[in-house]
């Protein structure tokens, strides 16, 4: 398998795994705007094993996606290439996010362990910290996508429209924790859909290095 095929495969698998967790009824991923931390913890407590499985699937998905974007940005980096410096920066930022994602997942696993020890208050604290840590991932990825989208335009990688949408979604990812509202829809769903679309285009587009 060459690097191009691997990049595309990672960008395809990642969103699929995350979608399974979001829409698969896994504890802690549902709820509504009226729910507080204790509601999510109670849902997790009702099925700890399913929560553990969902956490592992979600972690695999986010790592696959970020690794795919790192590989894509790396393919755009090279001496004399327009936007090469931006692509290099777009490599560094997801690398920062990988350990953050692992820490967030570890805290999510710790929620289950705290519940098993009947430490419900501590479980709520761990859940809140896990969600807070995970939120920073989208801010950093947003900056990375803006830089990568500009690099795509300069290098004419993939499709121009896709590059522009990457910039728009990147801006939404960066701002959604600050503004909220509809930006969550554009940012998060765009994050999944664009990763999948870019993965498919990376495999089939002959212009991708």
mmCIF file of N, CA, C and O in Angstrom, residues 113-170:
data_model
loop_
_atom_site.group_PDB
_atom_site.id
_atom_site.type_symbol
_atom_site.label_atom_id
_atom_site.label_comp_id
_atom_site.label_asym_id
_atom_site.label_seq_id
_atom_site.Cartn_x
_atom_site.Cartn_y
_atom_site.Cartn_z
ATOM 1 N N UNK A 113 -14.061 3.635 35.560
ATOM 2 C CA UNK A 113 -13.418 3.042 36.737
ATOM 3 C C UNK A 113 -13.903 3.707 38.022
ATOM 4 O O UNK A 113 -14.089 3.022 39.041
ATOM 5 N N UNK A 114 -14.113 5.012 37.993
ATOM 6 C CA UNK A 114 -14.618 5.710 39.175
ATOM 7 C C UNK A 114 -16.037 5.253 39.512
ATOM 8 O O UNK A 114 -16.376 5.069 40.690
ATOM 9 N N UNK A 115 -16.852 5.051 38.482
ATOM 10 C CA UNK A 115 -18.221 4.583 38.707
ATOM 11 C C UNK A 115 -18.210 3.190 39.324
ATOM 12 O O UNK A 115 -18.989 2.894 40.241
ATOM 13 N N UNK A 116 -17.317 2.334 38.842
ATOM 14 C CA UNK A 116 -17.215 0.975 39.389
ATOM 15 C C UNK A 116 -16.839 0.989 40.862
ATOM 16 O O UNK A 116 -17.214 0.086 41.616
ATOM 17 N N UNK A 117 -16.101 2.022 41.281
ATOM 18 C CA UNK A 117 -15.723 2.153 42.694
ATOM 19 C C UNK A 117 -16.739 2.993 43.477
ATOM 20 O O UNK A 117 -16.476 3.367 44.630
ATOM 21 N N UNK A 118 -17.873 3.289 42.833
ATOM 22 C CA UNK A 118 -18.956 4.050 43.452
ATOM 23 C C UNK A 118 -18.506 5.469 43.836
ATOM 24 O O UNK A 118 -18.964 6.033 44.840
ATOM 25 N N UNK A 119 -17.635 6.040 43.025
ATOM 26 C CA UNK A 119 -17.166 7.413 43.241
ATOM 27 C C UNK A 119 -17.843 8.307 42.208
ATOM 28 O O UNK A 119 -17.219 8.772 41.249
ATOM 29 N N UNK A 120 -19.117 8.567 42.406
ATOM 30 C CA UNK A 120 -19.911 9.256 41.395
ATOM 31 C C UNK A 120 -19.515 10.736 41.253
ATOM 32 O O UNK A 120 -19.511 11.277 40.151
ATOM 33 N N UNK A 121 -19.180 11.383 42.361
ATOM 34 C CA UNK A 121 -18.751 12.779 42.282
ATOM 35 C C UNK A 121 -17.452 12.898 41.485
ATOM 36 O O UNK A 121 -17.306 13.769 40.615
ATOM 37 N N UNK A 122 -16.518 11.991 41.785
ATOM 38 C CA UNK A 122 -15.238 11.988 41.069
ATOM 39 C C UNK A 122 -15.441 11.657 39.591
ATOM 40 O O UNK A 122 -14.756 12.213 38.720
ATOM 41 N N UNK A 123 -16.397 10.756 39.322
ATOM 42 C CA UNK A 123 -16.694 10.402 37.938
ATOM 43 C C UNK A 123 -17.189 11.614 37.165
ATOM 44 O O UNK A 123 -16.819 11.827 36.006
ATOM 45 N N UNK A 124 -18.035 12.424 37.813
ATOM 46 C CA UNK A 124 -18.528 13.635 37.174
ATOM 47 C C UNK A 124 -17.412 14.623 36.881
ATOM 48 O O UNK A 124 -17.377 15.249 35.814
ATOM 49 N N UNK A 125 -16.476 14.745 37.820
ATOM 50 C CA UNK A 125 -15.338 15.643 37.618
ATOM 51 C C UNK A 125 -14.460 15.166 36.462
ATOM 52 O O UNK A 125 -14.030 15.954 35.622
ATOM 53 N N UNK A 126 -14.225 13.861 36.420
ATOM 54 C CA UNK A 126 -13.405 13.292 35.346
ATOM 55 C C UNK A 126 -14.076 13.472 33.986
ATOM 56 O O UNK A 126 -13.407 13.769 32.988
ATOM 57 N N UNK A 127 -15.393 13.301 33.959
ATOM 58 C CA UNK A 127 -16.122 13.483 32.696
ATOM 59 C C UNK A 127 -16.001 14.928 32.205
ATOM 60 O O UNK A 127 -15.769 15.180 31.020
ATOM 61 N N UNK A 128 -16.153 15.875 33.123
ATOM 62 C CA UNK A 128 -16.052 17.281 32.750
ATOM 63 C C UNK A 128 -14.673 17.640 32.235
ATOM 64 O O UNK A 128 -14.532 18.358 31.233
ATOM 65 N N UNK A 129 -13.640 17.127 32.901
ATOM 66 C CA UNK A 129 -12.267 17.392 32.457
ATOM 67 C C UNK A 129 -12.023 16.763 31.092
ATOM 68 O O UNK A 129 -11.397 17.365 30.215
ATOM 69 N N UNK A 130 -12.522 15.533 30.893
ATOM 70 C CA UNK A 130 -12.351 14.848 29.618
ATOM 71 C C UNK A 130 -12.965 15.636 28.473
ATOM 72 O O UNK A 130 -12.353 15.805 27.406
ATOM 73 N N UNK A 131 -14.180 16.150 28.698
ATOM 74 C CA UNK A 131 -14.853 16.935 27.663
ATOM 75 C C UNK A 131 -14.124 18.255 27.401
ATOM 76 O O UNK A 131 -14.014 18.709 26.258
ATOM 77 N N UNK A 132 -13.609 18.860 28.473
ATOM 78 C CA UNK A 132 -12.876 20.116 28.311
ATOM 79 C C UNK A 132 -11.588 19.928 27.527
ATOM 80 O O UNK A 132 -11.260 20.741 26.647
ATOM 81 N N UNK A 133 -10.878 18.856 27.829
ATOM 82 C CA UNK A 133 -9.637 18.554 27.107
ATOM 83 C C UNK A 133 -9.941 18.265 25.642
ATOM 84 O O UNK A 133 -9.246 18.746 24.738
ATOM 85 N N UNK A 134 -10.992 17.474 25.402
ATOM 86 C CA UNK A 134 -11.357 17.123 24.021
ATOM 87 C C UNK A 134 -11.731 18.363 23.214
ATOM 88 O O UNK A 134 -11.469 18.431 22.011
ATOM 89 N N UNK A 135 -12.344 19.347 23.870
ATOM 90 C CA UNK A 135 -12.761 20.551 23.168
ATOM 91 C C UNK A 135 -11.607 21.323 22.566
ATOM 92 O O UNK A 135 -11.745 21.948 21.505
ATOM 93 N N UNK A 136 -10.443 21.284 23.224
ATOM 94 C CA UNK A 136 -9.284 22.009 22.703
ATOM 95 C C UNK A 136 -8.783 21.410 21.389
ATOM 96 O O UNK A 136 -8.148 22.115 20.596
ATOM 97 N N UNK A 137 -9.065 20.129 21.170
ATOM 98 C CA UNK A 137 -8.626 19.480 19.927
ATOM 99 C C UNK A 137 -9.209 20.205 18.722
ATOM 100 O O UNK A 137 -8.514 20.467 17.735
ATOM 101 N N UNK A 138 -10.496 20.541 18.795
ATOM 102 C CA UNK A 138 -11.163 21.169 17.657
ATOM 103 C C UNK A 138 -10.632 22.571 17.381
ATOM 104 O O UNK A 138 -10.558 22.997 16.232
ATOM 105 N N UNK A 139 -10.238 23.297 18.445
ATOM 106 C CA UNK A 139 -9.654 24.618 18.237
ATOM 107 C C UNK A 139 -8.336 24.526 17.463
ATOM 108 O O UNK A 139 -8.100 25.279 16.509
ATOM 109 N N UNK A 140 -7.494 23.579 17.861
ATOM 110 C CA UNK A 140 -6.187 23.419 17.212
ATOM 111 C C UNK A 140 -6.355 22.876 15.789
ATOM 112 O O UNK A 140 -5.702 23.358 14.854
ATOM 113 N N UNK A 141 -7.225 21.881 15.628
ATOM 114 C CA UNK A 141 -7.479 21.330 14.297
ATOM 115 C C UNK A 141 -8.041 22.401 13.377
ATOM 116 O O UNK A 141 -7.734 22.438 12.176
ATOM 117 N N UNK A 142 -8.865 23.297 13.918
ATOM 118 C CA UNK A 142 -9.424 24.377 13.112
ATOM 119 C C UNK A 142 -8.343 25.247 12.494
ATOM 120 O O UNK A 142 -8.392 25.576 11.299
ATOM 121 N N UNK A 143 -7.352 25.624 13.298
ATOM 122 C CA UNK A 143 -6.239 26.422 12.783
ATOM 123 C C UNK A 143 -5.487 25.640 11.704
ATOM 124 O O UNK A 143 -5.128 26.184 10.656
ATOM 125 N N UNK A 144 -5.263 24.354 11.973
ATOM 126 C CA UNK A 144 -4.551 23.505 11.014
ATOM 127 C C UNK A 144 -5.280 23.435 9.679
ATOM 128 O O UNK A 144 -4.671 23.513 8.607
ATOM 129 N N UNK A 145 -6.606 23.308 9.726
ATOM 130 C CA UNK A 145 -7.398 23.213 8.494
ATOM 131 C C UNK A 145 -7.363 24.515 7.698
ATOM 132 O O UNK A 145 -7.329 24.493 6.469
ATOM 133 N N UNK A 146 -7.385 25.647 8.387
ATOM 134 C CA UNK A 146 -7.308 26.930 7.688
ATOM 135 C C UNK A 146 -5.989 27.023 6.918
ATOM 136 O O UNK A 146 -5.962 27.383 5.734
ATOM 137 N N UNK A 147 -4.899 26.669 7.580
ATOM 138 C CA UNK A 147 -3.579 26.705 6.940
ATOM 139 C C UNK A 147 -3.500 25.712 5.790
ATOM 140 O O UNK A 147 -2.970 26.029 4.707
ATOM 141 N N UNK A 148 -4.027 24.504 6.016
ATOM 142 C CA UNK A 148 -3.963 23.465 4.998
ATOM 143 C C UNK A 148 -4.820 23.835 3.789
ATOM 144 O O UNK A 148 -4.435 23.588 2.641
ATOM 145 N N UNK A 149 -5.985 24.434 4.035
ATOM 146 C CA UNK A 149 -6.853 24.845 2.937
ATOM 147 C C UNK A 149 -6.184 25.894 2.055
ATOM 148 O O UNK A 149 -6.273 25.841 0.826
ATOM 149 N N UNK A 150 -5.504 26.842 2.703
ATOM 150 C CA UNK A 150 -4.779 27.861 1.936
ATOM 151 C C UNK A 150 -3.662 27.209 1.123
ATOM 152 O O UNK A 150 -3.445 27.554 -0.046
ATOM 153 N N UNK A 151 -2.963 26.254 1.731
ATOM 154 C CA UNK A 151 -1.889 25.542 1.023
ATOM 155 C C UNK A 151 -2.448 24.768 -0.172
ATOM 156 O O UNK A 151 -1.824 24.703 -1.237
ATOM 157 N N UNK A 152 -3.634 24.188 -0.006
ATOM 158 C CA UNK A 152 -4.280 23.462 -1.113
ATOM 159 C C UNK A 152 -4.564 24.395 -2.282
ATOM 160 O O UNK A 152 -4.371 24.032 -3.450
ATOM 161 N N UNK A 153 -5.019 25.602 -1.964
ATOM 162 C CA UNK A 153 -5.319 26.585 -3.017
ATOM 163 C C UNK A 153 -4.031 26.984 -3.744
ATOM 164 O O UNK A 153 -3.991 27.046 -4.980
ATOM 165 N N UNK A 154 -2.974 27.229 -2.989
ATOM 166 C CA UNK A 154 -1.710 27.639 -3.588
ATOM 167 C C UNK A 154 -1.105 26.537 -4.467
ATOM 168 O O UNK A 154 -0.516 26.811 -5.514
ATOM 169 N N UNK A 155 -1.271 25.277 -4.018
ATOM 170 C CA UNK A 155 -0.675 24.163 -4.752
ATOM 171 C C UNK A 155 -1.644 23.513 -5.730
ATOM 172 O O UNK A 155 -1.255 22.631 -6.488
ATOM 173 N N UNK A 156 -2.906 23.952 -5.695
ATOM 174 C CA UNK A 156 -3.947 23.363 -6.544
ATOM 175 C C UNK A 156 -4.094 21.857 -6.293
ATOM 176 O O UNK A 156 -4.296 21.067 -7.204
ATOM 177 N N UNK A 157 -3.969 21.468 -5.012
ATOM 178 C CA UNK A 157 -4.193 20.075 -4.628
ATOM 179 C C UNK A 157 -5.699 19.802 -4.550
ATOM 180 O O UNK A 157 -6.471 20.645 -4.103
ATOM 181 N N UNK A 158 -6.103 18.609 -4.951
ATOM 182 C CA UNK A 158 -7.500 18.208 -4.898
ATOM 183 C C UNK A 158 -8.356 19.242 -5.635
ATOM 184 O O UNK A 158 -7.973 19.718 -6.688
ATOM 185 N N UNK A 159 -9.510 19.621 -5.094
ATOM 186 C CA UNK A 159 -10.405 20.545 -5.792
ATOM 187 C C UNK A 159 -10.444 21.883 -5.066
ATOM 188 O O UNK A 159 -10.416 21.945 -3.832
ATOM 189 N N UNK A 160 -10.530 22.970 -5.836
ATOM 190 C CA UNK A 160 -10.545 24.311 -5.266
ATOM 191 C C UNK A 160 -11.708 24.489 -4.299
ATOM 192 O O UNK A 160 -11.556 25.066 -3.216
ATOM 193 N N UNK A 161 -12.888 23.998 -4.695
ATOM 194 C CA UNK A 161 -14.065 24.137 -3.835
ATOM 195 C C UNK A 161 -13.836 23.425 -2.508
ATOM 196 O O UNK A 161 -14.190 23.936 -1.441
ATOM 197 N N UNK A 162 -13.227 22.228 -2.573
ATOM 198 C CA UNK A 162 -12.953 21.481 -1.350
ATOM 199 C C UNK A 162 -12.007 22.259 -0.453
ATOM 200 O O UNK A 162 -12.210 22.330 0.769
ATOM 201 N N UNK A 163 -10.984 22.879 -1.042
ATOM 202 C CA UNK A 163 -10.027 23.664 -0.261
ATOM 203 C C UNK A 163 -10.722 24.822 0.451
ATOM 204 O O UNK A 163 -10.447 25.105 1.627
ATOM 205 N N UNK A 164 -11.626 25.495 -0.250
ATOM 206 C CA UNK A 164 -12.365 26.619 0.343
ATOM 207 C C UNK A 164 -13.247 26.134 1.493
ATOM 208 O O UNK A 164 -13.313 26.760 2.564
ATOM 209 N N UNK A 165 -13.912 25.010 1.290
ATOM 210 C CA UNK A 165 -14.774 24.454 2.342
ATOM 211 C C UNK A 165 -13.942 24.034 3.552
ATOM 212 O O UNK A 165 -14.369 24.200 4.701
ATOM 213 N N UNK A 166 -12.743 23.504 3.306
ATOM 214 C CA UNK A 166 -11.840 23.140 4.404
ATOM 215 C C UNK A 166 -11.530 24.363 5.257
ATOM 216 O O UNK A 166 -11.523 24.304 6.495
ATOM 217 N N UNK A 167 -11.298 25.511 4.617
ATOM 218 C CA UNK A 167 -11.022 26.751 5.343
ATOM 219 C C UNK A 167 -12.241 27.180 6.156
ATOM 220 O O UNK A 167 -12.116 27.561 7.333
ATOM 221 N N UNK A 168 -13.425 27.101 5.552
ATOM 222 C CA UNK A 168 -14.661 27.505 6.245
ATOM 223 C C UNK A 168 -14.926 26.607 7.452
ATOM 224 O O UNK A 168 -15.233 27.095 8.554
ATOM 225 N N UNK A 169 -14.793 25.303 7.259
ATOM 226 C CA UNK A 169 -15.023 24.367 8.368
ATOM 227 C C UNK A 169 -13.942 24.547 9.434
ATOM 228 O O UNK A 169 -14.226 24.479 10.634
ATOM 229 N N UNK A 170 -12.709 24.798 8.992
ATOM 230 C CA UNK A 170 -11.636 25.043 9.949
ATOM 231 C C UNK A 170 -11.930 26.242 10.831
ATOM 232 O O UNK A 170 -11.726 26.204 12.058
#
